[in-house]
PDB file of C-alpha atoms in Angstrom:
ATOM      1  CA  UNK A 268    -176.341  56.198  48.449  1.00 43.00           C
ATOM      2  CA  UNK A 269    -172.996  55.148  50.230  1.00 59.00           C
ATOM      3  CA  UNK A 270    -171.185  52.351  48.147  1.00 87.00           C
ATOM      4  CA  UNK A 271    -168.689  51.984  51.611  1.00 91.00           C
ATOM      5  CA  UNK A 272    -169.703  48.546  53.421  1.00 91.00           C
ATOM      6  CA  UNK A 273    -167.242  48.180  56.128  1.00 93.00           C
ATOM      7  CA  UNK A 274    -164.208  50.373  56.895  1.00 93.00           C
ATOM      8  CA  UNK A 275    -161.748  49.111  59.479  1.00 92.00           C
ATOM      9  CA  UNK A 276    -157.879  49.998  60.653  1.00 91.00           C
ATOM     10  CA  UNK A 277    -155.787  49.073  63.036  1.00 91.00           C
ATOM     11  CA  UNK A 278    -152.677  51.213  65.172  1.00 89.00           C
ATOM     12  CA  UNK A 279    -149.985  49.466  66.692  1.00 85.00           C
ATOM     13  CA  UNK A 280    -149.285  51.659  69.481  1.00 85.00           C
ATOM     14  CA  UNK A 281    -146.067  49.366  71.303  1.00 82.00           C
ATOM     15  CA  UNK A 282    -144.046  49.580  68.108  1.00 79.00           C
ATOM     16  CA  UNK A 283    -144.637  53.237  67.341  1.00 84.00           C
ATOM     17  CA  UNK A 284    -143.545  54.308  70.496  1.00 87.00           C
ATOM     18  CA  UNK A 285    -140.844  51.724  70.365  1.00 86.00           C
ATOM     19  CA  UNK A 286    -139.732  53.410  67.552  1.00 87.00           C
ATOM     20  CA  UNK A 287    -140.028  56.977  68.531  1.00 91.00           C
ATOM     21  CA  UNK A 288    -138.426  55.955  71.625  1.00 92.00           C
ATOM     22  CA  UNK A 289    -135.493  54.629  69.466  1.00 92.00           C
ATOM     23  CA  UNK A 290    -135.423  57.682  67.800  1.00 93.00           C
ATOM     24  CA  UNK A 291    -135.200  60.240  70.801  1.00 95.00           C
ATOM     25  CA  UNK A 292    -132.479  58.458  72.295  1.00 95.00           C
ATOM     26  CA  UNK A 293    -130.218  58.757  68.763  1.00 94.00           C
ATOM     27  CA  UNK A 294    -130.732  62.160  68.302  1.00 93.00           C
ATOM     28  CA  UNK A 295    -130.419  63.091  71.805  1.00 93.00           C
ATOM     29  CA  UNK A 296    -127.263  60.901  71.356  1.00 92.00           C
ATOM     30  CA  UNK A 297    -126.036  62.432  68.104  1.00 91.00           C
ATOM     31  CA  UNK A 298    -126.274  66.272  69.758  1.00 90.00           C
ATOM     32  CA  UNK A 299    -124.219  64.913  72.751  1.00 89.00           C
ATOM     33  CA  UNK A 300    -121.598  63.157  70.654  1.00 86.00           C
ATOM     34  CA  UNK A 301    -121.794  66.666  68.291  1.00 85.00           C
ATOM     35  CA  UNK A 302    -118.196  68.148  68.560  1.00 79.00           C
ATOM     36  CA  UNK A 303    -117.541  71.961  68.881  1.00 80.00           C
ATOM     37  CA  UNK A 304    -115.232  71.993  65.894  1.00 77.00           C
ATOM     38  CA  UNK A 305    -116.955  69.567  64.008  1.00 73.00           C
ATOM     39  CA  UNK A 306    -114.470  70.041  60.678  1.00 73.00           C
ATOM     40  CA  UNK A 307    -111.212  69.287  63.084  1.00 80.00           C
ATOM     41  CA  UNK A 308    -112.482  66.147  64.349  1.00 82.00           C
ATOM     42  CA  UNK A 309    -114.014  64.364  61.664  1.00 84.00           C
ATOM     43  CA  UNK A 310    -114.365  60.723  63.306  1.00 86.00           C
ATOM     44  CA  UNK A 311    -116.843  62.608  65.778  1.00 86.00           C
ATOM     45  CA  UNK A 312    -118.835  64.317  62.645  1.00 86.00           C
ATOM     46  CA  UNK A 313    -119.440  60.833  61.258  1.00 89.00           C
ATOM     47  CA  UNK A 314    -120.624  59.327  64.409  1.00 90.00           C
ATOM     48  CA  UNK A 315    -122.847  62.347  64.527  1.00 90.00           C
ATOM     49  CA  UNK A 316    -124.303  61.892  61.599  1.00 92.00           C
ATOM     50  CA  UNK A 317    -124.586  58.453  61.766  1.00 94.00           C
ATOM     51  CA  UNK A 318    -126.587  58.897  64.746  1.00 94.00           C
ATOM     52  CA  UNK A 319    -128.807  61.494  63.261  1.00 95.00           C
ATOM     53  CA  UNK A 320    -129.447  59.035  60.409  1.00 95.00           C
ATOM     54  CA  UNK A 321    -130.563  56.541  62.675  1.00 95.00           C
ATOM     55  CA  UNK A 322    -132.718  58.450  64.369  1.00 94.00           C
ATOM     56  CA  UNK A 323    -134.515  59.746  60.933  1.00 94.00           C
ATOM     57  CA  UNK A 324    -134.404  56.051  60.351  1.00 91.00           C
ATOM     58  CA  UNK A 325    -136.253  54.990  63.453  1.00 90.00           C
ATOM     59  CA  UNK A 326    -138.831  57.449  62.778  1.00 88.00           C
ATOM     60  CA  UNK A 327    -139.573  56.057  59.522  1.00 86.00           C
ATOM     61  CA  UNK A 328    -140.276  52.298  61.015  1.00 81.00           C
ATOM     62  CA  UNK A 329    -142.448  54.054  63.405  1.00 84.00           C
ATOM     63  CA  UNK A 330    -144.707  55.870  60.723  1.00 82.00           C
ATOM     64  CA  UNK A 331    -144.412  52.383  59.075  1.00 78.00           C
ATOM     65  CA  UNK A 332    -145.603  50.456  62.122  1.00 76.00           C
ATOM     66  CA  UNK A 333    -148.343  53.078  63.068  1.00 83.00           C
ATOM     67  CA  UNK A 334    -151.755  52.590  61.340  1.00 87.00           C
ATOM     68  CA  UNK A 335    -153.159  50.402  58.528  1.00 90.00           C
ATOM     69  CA  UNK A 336    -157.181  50.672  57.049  1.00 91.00           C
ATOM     70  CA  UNK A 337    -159.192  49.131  55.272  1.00 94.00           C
ATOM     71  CA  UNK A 338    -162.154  49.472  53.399  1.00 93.00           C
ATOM     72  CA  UNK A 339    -164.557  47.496  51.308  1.00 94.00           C
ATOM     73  CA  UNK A 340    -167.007  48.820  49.388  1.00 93.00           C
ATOM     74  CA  UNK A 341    -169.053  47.216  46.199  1.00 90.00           C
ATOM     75  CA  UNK A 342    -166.471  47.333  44.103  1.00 90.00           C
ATOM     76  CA  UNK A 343    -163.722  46.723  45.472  1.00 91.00           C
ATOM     77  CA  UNK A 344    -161.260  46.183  48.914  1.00 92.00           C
ATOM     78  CA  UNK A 345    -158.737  49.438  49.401  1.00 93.00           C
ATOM     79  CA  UNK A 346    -155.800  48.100  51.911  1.00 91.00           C
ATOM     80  CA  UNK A 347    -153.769  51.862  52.756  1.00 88.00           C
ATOM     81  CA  UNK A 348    -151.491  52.615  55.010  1.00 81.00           C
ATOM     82  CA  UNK A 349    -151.962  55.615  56.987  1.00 71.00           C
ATOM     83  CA  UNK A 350    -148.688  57.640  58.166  1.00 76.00           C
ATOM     84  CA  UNK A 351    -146.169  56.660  54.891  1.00 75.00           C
ATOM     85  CA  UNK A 352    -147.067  58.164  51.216  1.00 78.00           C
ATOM     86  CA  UNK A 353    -147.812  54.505  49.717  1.00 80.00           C
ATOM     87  CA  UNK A 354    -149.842  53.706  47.056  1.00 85.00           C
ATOM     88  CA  UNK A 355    -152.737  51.542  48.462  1.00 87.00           C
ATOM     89  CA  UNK A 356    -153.951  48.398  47.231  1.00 88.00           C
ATOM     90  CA  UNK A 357    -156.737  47.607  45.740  1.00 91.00           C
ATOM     91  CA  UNK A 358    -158.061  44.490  44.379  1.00 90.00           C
ATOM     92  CA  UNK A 359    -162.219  44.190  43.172  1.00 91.00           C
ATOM     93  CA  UNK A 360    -164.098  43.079  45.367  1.00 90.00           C
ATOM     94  CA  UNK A 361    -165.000  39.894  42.633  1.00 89.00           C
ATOM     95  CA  UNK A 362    -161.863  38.632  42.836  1.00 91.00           C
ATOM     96  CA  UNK A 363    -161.954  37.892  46.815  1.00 90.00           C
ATOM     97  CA  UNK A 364    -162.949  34.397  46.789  1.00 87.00           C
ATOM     98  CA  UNK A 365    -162.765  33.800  50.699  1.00 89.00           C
ATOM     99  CA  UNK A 366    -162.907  35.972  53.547  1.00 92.00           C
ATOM    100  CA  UNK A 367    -161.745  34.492  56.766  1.00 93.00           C
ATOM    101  CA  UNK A 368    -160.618  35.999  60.299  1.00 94.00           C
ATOM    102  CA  UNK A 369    -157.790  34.768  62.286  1.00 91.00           C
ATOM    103  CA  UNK A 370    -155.769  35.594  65.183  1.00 90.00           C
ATOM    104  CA  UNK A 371    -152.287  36.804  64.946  1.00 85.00           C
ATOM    105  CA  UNK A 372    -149.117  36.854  67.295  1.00 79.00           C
ATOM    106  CA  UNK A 373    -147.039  39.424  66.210  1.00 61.00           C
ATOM    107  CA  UNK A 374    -143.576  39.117  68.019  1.00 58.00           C
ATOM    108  CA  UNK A 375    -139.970  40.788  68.047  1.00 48.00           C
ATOM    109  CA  UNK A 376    -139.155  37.487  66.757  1.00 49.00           C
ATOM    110  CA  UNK A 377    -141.469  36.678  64.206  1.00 62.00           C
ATOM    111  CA  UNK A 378    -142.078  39.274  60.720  1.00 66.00           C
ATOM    112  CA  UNK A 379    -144.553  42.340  61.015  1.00 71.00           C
ATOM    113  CA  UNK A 380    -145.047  44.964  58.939  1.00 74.00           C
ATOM    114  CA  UNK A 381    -145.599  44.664  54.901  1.00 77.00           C
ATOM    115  CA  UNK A 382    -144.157  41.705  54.932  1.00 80.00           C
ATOM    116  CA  UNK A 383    -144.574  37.746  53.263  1.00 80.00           C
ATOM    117  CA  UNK A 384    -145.489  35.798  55.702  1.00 72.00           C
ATOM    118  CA  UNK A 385    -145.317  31.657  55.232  1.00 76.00           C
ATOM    119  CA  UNK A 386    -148.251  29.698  55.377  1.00 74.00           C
ATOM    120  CA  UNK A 387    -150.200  33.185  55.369  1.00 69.00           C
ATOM    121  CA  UNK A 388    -148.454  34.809  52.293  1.00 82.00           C
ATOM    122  CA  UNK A 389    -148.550  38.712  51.939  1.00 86.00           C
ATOM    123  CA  UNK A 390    -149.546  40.601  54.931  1.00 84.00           C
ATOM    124  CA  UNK A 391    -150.054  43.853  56.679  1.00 86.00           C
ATOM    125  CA  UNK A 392    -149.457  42.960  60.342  1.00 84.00           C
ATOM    126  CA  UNK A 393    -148.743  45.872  62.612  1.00 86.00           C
ATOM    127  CA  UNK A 394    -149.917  44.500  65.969  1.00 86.00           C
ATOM    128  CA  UNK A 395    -150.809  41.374  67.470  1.00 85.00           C
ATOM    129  CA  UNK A 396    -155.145  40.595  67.698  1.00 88.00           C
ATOM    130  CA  UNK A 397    -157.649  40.008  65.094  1.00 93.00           C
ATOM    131  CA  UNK A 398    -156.980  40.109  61.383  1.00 91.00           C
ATOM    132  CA  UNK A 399    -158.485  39.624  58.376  1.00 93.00           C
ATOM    133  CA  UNK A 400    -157.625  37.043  55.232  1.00 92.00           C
ATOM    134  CA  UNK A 401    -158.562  38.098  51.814  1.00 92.00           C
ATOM    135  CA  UNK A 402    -158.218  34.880  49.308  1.00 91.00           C
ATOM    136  CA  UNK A 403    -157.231  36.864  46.301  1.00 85.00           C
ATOM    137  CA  UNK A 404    -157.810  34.663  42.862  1.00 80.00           C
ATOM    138  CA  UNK A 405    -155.462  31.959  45.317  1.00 82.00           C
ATOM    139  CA  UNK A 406    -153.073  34.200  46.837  1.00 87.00           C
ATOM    140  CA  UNK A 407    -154.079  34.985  50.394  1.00 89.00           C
ATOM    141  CA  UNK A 408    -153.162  38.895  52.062  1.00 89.00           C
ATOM    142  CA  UNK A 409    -153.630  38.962  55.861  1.00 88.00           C
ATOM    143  CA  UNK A 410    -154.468  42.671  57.466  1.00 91.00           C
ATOM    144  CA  UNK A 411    -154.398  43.526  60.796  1.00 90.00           C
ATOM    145  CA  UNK A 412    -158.384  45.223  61.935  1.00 93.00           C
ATOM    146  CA  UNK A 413    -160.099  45.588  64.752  1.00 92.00           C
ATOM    147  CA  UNK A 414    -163.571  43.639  64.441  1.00 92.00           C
ATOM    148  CA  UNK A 415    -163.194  41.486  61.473  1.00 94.00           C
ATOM    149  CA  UNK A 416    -166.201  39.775  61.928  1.00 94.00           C
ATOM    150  CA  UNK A 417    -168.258  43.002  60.703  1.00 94.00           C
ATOM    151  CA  UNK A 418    -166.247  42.953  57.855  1.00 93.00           C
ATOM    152  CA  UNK A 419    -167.173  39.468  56.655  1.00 94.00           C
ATOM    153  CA  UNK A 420    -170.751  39.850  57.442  1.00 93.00           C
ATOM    154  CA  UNK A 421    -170.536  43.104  55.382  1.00 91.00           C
ATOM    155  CA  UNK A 422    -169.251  41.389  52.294  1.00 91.00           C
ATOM    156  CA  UNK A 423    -171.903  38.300  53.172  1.00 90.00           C
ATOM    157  CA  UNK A 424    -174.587  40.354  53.120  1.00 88.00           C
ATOM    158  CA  UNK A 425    -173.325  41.637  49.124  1.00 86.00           C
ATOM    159  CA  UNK A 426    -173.029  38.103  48.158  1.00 82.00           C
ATOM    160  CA  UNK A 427    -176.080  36.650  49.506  1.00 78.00           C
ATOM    161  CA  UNK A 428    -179.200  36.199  46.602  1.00 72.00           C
ATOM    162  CA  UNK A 429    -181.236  38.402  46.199  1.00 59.00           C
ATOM    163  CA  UNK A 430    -185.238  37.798  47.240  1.00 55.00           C
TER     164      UNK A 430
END
């Protein structure tokens, strides 16, 4: 007997490769800007390495911008990120008191990520679409998923009397 209801994620594919992209060009930019004596001229070994840190950087915010699940089973709601070595969060599945979805524009401009969002508190927004929001014990977390609808029928179906 599976205890799983729903399982859901969602990738943001523009950022990642924004972020790759990002990273290529600092690297490739760091091993032009590499000097041949790099102990003579030490301005050029900073700028180097500078470069090379950005780059590690930029690869970091891509992993971070890549993937997000989730899953709901019985018990409880798991939120995990995929590509970074986070601890996931998990909350029982008694304390959500609403489940909603919405529909989220995720710009340059506005926040994204694992962020605290205003009006929508914590989130997990790594593209723009369909999300879900959890109503946990009166603070609200908004995930990015494809198909939220399934996911609220899913924990409907749990909370609907028995016959």
């Amino acid at each position: 007997m599976s205890f799983l209801l729903w399982s859901g994620r969602a990738i943001g594919y523009r950022r990642t490769s924004a972020g790759l992209g990002v990273a290529v060009v600092c690297f490739v930019a760091g091993y032009l800007a590499a000097p041949e004596r790099p102990f003579e001229q030490t301005k050029w070994l900073a700028l180097t390495a500078l470069l090379f840190i950005a780059g590690l950087a930029a690869l970091v915010w891509a992993a971070a911008m890549a993937h997000v699940g989730v899953e709901i089973s019985m018990y409880n709601v798991r939120i995990r990120h995929g590509l970074l070595p986070m601890p996931p969060i998990a909350v029982p599945l008694r304390m959500v008191g609403e489940l909603r979805a919405i529909d989220v524009q995720s710009s340059l401009g506005q926040r994204w990520g694992w962020t605290w969002v205003p009006g929508l508190g914590r989130s997990v927004i790594v593209r723009s679409g369909p999300a879900l929001v959890f109503d946990f014990g009166g603070r609200q977390f908004t995930v990015s998923v494809d198909e939220p609808e399934d996911a609220i029928a899913a924990v409907g179906r749990v909370r609907a009397p028995s016959r």
